[in-house]
PDB file of C-alpha atoms in Angstrom:
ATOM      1  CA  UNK Q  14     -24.747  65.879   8.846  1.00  0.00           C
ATOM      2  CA  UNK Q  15     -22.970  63.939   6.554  1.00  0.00           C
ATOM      3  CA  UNK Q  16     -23.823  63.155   3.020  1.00  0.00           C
ATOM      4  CA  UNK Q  17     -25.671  59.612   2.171  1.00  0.00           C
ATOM      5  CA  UNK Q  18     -25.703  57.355  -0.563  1.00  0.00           C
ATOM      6  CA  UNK Q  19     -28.905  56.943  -3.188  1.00  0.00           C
ATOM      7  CA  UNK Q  20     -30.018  54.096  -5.174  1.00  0.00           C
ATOM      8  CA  UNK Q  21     -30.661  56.291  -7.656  1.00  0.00           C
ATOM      9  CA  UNK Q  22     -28.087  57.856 -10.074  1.00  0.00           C
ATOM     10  CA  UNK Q  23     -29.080  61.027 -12.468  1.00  0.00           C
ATOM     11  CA  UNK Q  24     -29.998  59.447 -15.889  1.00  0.00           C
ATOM     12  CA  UNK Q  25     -27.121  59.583 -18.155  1.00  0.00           C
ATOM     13  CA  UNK Q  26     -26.536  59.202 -21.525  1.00  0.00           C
ATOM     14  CA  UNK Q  27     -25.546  55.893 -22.852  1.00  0.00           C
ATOM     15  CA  UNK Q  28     -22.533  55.920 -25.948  1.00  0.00           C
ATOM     16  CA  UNK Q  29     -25.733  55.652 -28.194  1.00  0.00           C
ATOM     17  CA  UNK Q  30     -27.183  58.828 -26.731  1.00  0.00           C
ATOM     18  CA  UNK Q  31     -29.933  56.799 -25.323  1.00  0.00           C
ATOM     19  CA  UNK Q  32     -31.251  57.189 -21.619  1.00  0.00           C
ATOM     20  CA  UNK Q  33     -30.228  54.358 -18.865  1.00  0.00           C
ATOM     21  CA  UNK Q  34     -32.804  53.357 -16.927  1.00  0.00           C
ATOM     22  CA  UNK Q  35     -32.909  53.215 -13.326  1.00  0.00           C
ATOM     23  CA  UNK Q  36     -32.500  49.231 -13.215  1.00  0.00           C
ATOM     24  CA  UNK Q  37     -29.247  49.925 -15.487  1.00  0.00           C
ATOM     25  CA  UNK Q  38     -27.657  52.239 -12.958  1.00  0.00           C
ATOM     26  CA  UNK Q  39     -28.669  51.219  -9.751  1.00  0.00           C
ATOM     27  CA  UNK Q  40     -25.948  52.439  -7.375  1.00  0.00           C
ATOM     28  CA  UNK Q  41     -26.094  52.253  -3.646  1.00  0.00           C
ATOM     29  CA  UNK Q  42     -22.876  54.357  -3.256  1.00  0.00           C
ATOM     30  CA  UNK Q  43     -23.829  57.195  -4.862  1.00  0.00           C
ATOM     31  CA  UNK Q  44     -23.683  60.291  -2.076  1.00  0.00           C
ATOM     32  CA  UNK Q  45     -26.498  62.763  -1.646  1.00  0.00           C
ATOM     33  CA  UNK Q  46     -26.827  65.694   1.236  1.00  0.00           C
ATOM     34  CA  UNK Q  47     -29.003  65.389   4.519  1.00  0.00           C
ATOM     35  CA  UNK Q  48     -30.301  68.690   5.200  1.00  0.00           C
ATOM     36  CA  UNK Q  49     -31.284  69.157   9.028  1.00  0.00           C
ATOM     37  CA  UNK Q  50     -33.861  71.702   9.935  1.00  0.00           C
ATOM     38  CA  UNK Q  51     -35.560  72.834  13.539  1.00  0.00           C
ATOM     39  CA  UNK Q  52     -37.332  75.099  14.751  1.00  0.00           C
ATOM     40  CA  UNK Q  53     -39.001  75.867  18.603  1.00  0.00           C
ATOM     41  CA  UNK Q  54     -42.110  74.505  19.583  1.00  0.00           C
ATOM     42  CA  UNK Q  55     -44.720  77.044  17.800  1.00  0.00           C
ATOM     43  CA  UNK Q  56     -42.980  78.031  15.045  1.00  0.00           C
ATOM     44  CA  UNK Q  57     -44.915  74.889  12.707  1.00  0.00           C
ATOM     45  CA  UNK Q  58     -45.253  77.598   9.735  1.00  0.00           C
ATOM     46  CA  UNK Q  59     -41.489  77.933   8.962  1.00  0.00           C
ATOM     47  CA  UNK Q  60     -41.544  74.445   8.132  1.00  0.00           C
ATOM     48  CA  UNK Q  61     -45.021  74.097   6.023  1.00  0.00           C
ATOM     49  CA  UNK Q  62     -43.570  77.686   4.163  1.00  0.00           C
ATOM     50  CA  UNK Q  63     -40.194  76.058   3.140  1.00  0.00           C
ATOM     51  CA  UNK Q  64     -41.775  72.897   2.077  1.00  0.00           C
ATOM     52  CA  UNK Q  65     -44.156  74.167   0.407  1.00  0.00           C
ATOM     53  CA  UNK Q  66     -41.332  76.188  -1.767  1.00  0.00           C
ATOM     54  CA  UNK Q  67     -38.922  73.644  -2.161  1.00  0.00           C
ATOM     55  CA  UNK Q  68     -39.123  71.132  -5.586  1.00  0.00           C
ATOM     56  CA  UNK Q  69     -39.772  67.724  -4.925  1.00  0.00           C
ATOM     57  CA  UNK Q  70     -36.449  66.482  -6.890  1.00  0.00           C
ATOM     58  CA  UNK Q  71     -33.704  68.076  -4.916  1.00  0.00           C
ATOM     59  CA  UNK Q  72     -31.671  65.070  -4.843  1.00  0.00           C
ATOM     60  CA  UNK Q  73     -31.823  65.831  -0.648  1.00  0.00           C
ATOM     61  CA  UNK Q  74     -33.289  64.248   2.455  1.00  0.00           C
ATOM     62  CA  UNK Q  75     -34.721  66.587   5.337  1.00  0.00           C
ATOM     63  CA  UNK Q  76     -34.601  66.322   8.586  1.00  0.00           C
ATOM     64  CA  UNK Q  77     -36.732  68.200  10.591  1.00  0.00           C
ATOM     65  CA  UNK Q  78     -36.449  68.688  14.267  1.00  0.00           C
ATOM     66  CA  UNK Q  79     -39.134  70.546  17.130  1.00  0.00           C
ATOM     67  CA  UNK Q  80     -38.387  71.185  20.186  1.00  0.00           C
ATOM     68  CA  UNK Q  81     -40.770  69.714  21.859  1.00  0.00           C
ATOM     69  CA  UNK Q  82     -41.321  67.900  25.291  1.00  0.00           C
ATOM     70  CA  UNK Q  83     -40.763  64.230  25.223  1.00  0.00           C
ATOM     71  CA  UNK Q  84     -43.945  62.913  27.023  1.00  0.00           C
ATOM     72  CA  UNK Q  85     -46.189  65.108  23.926  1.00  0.00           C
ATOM     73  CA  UNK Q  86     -47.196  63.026  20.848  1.00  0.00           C
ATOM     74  CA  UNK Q  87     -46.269  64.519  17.413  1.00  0.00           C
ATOM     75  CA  UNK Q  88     -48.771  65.319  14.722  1.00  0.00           C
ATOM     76  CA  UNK Q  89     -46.083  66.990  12.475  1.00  0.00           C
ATOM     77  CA  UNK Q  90     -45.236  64.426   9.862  1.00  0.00           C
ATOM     78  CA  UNK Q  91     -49.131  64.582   9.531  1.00  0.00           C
ATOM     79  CA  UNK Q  92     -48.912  68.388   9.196  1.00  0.00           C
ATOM     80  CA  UNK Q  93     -46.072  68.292   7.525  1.00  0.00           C
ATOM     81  CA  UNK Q  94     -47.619  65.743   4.598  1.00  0.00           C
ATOM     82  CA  UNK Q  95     -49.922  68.314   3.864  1.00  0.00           C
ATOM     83  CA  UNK Q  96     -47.254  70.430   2.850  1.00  0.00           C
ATOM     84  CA  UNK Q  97     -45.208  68.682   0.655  1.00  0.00           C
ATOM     85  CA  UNK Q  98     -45.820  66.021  -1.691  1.00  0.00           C
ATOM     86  CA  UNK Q  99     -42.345  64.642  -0.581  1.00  0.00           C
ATOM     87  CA  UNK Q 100     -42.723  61.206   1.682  1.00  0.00           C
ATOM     88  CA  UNK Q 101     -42.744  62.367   4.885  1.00  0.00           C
ATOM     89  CA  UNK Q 102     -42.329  59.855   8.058  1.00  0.00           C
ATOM     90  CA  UNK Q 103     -41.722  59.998  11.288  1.00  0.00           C
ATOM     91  CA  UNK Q 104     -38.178  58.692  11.751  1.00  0.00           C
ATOM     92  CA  UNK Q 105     -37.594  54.937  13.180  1.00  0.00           C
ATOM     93  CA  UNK Q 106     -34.390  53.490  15.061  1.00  0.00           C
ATOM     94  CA  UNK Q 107     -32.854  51.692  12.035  1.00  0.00           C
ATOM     95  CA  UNK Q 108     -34.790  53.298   9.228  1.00  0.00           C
ATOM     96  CA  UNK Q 109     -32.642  54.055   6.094  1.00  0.00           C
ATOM     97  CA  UNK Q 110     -32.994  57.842   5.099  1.00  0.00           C
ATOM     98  CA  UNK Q 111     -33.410  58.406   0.778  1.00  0.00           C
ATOM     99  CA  UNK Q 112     -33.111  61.457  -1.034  1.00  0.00           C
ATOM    100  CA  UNK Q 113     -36.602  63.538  -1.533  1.00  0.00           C
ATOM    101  CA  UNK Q 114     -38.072  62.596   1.508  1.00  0.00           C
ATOM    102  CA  UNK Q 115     -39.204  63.830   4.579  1.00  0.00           C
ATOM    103  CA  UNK Q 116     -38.116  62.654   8.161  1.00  0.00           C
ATOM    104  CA  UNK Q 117     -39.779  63.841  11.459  1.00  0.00           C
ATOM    105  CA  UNK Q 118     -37.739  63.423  14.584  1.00  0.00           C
ATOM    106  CA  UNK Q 119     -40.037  62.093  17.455  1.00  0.00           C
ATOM    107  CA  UNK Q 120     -39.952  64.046  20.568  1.00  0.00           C
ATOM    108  CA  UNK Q 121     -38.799  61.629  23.033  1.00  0.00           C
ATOM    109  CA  UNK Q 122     -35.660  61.012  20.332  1.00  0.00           C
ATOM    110  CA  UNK Q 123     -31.986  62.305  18.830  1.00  0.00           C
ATOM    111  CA  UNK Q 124     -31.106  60.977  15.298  1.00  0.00           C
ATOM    112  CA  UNK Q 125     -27.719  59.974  13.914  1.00  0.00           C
ATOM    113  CA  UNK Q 126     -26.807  58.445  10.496  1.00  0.00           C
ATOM    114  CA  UNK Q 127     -23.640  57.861   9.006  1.00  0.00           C
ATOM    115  CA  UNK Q 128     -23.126  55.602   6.100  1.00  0.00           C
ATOM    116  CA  UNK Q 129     -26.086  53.447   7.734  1.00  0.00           C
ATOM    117  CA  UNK Q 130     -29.640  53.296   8.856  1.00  0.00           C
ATOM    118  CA  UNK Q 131     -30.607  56.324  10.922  1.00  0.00           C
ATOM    119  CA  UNK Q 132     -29.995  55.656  14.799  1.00  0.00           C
ATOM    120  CA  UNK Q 133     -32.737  57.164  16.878  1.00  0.00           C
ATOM    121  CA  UNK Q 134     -31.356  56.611  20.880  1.00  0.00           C
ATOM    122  CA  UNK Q 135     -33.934  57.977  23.250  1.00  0.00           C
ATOM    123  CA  UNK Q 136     -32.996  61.359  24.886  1.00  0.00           C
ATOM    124  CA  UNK Q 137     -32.188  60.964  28.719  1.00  0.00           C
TER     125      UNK Q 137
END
């Protein structure tokens, strides 16, 4: 996956030494990694291990992915909340995708995003 853009830079220092805050450096260009992650249906606790191990500031969004047949529903951004106290959502056709959150692939979908809001076509 390619990288995204925040809103969000790191804090730096102004010439003063002082801190900028986040209205003063608001910066939709700024890149940050998409991390994609899946797993076969069953294998729920690989996810809920690494969240639960990975910081809450990483500067990333994940991705995750089941496999899963298309006509089940999904509980696993539920599950997956529990885990982490990252966002997590189940991801939407047109949804724009922010570092330290979690996105959920629905069954019954595919997800691209490039330099725009995720695109979620449904599988055929």
């Amino acid at each position: 996956m390619t990288p995204r853009r925040t809103s969000k830079k790191s804090q730096p220092n102004t010439s003063d030494g002082k801190v900028k805050s986040d209205n003063q450096q608001n910066n939709p260009d700024e890149l940050f990694p998409v991390v994609g992650i899946g797993a076969s249906a069953g294998r729920l606790e690989a996810f809920t291990q690494l969240l639960n191990h990975l910081p809450t500031d990483t500067g990333m969004a994940f991705v995750m992915i089941q496999h899963m047949a298309s006509e089940h529903e999904s509980a696993l951004s539920v599950i997956l909340g529990r885990a982490t106290e990252m966002p997590v959502h189940e991801a939407q056709d047109g949804m724009a995708v922010a570092p330290n959150q979690v996105y959920v692939i629905p069954p019954n979908a595919s997800m691209t995003a490039e330099k725009a809001p995720a695109h979620l076509p449904l599988r055929s």
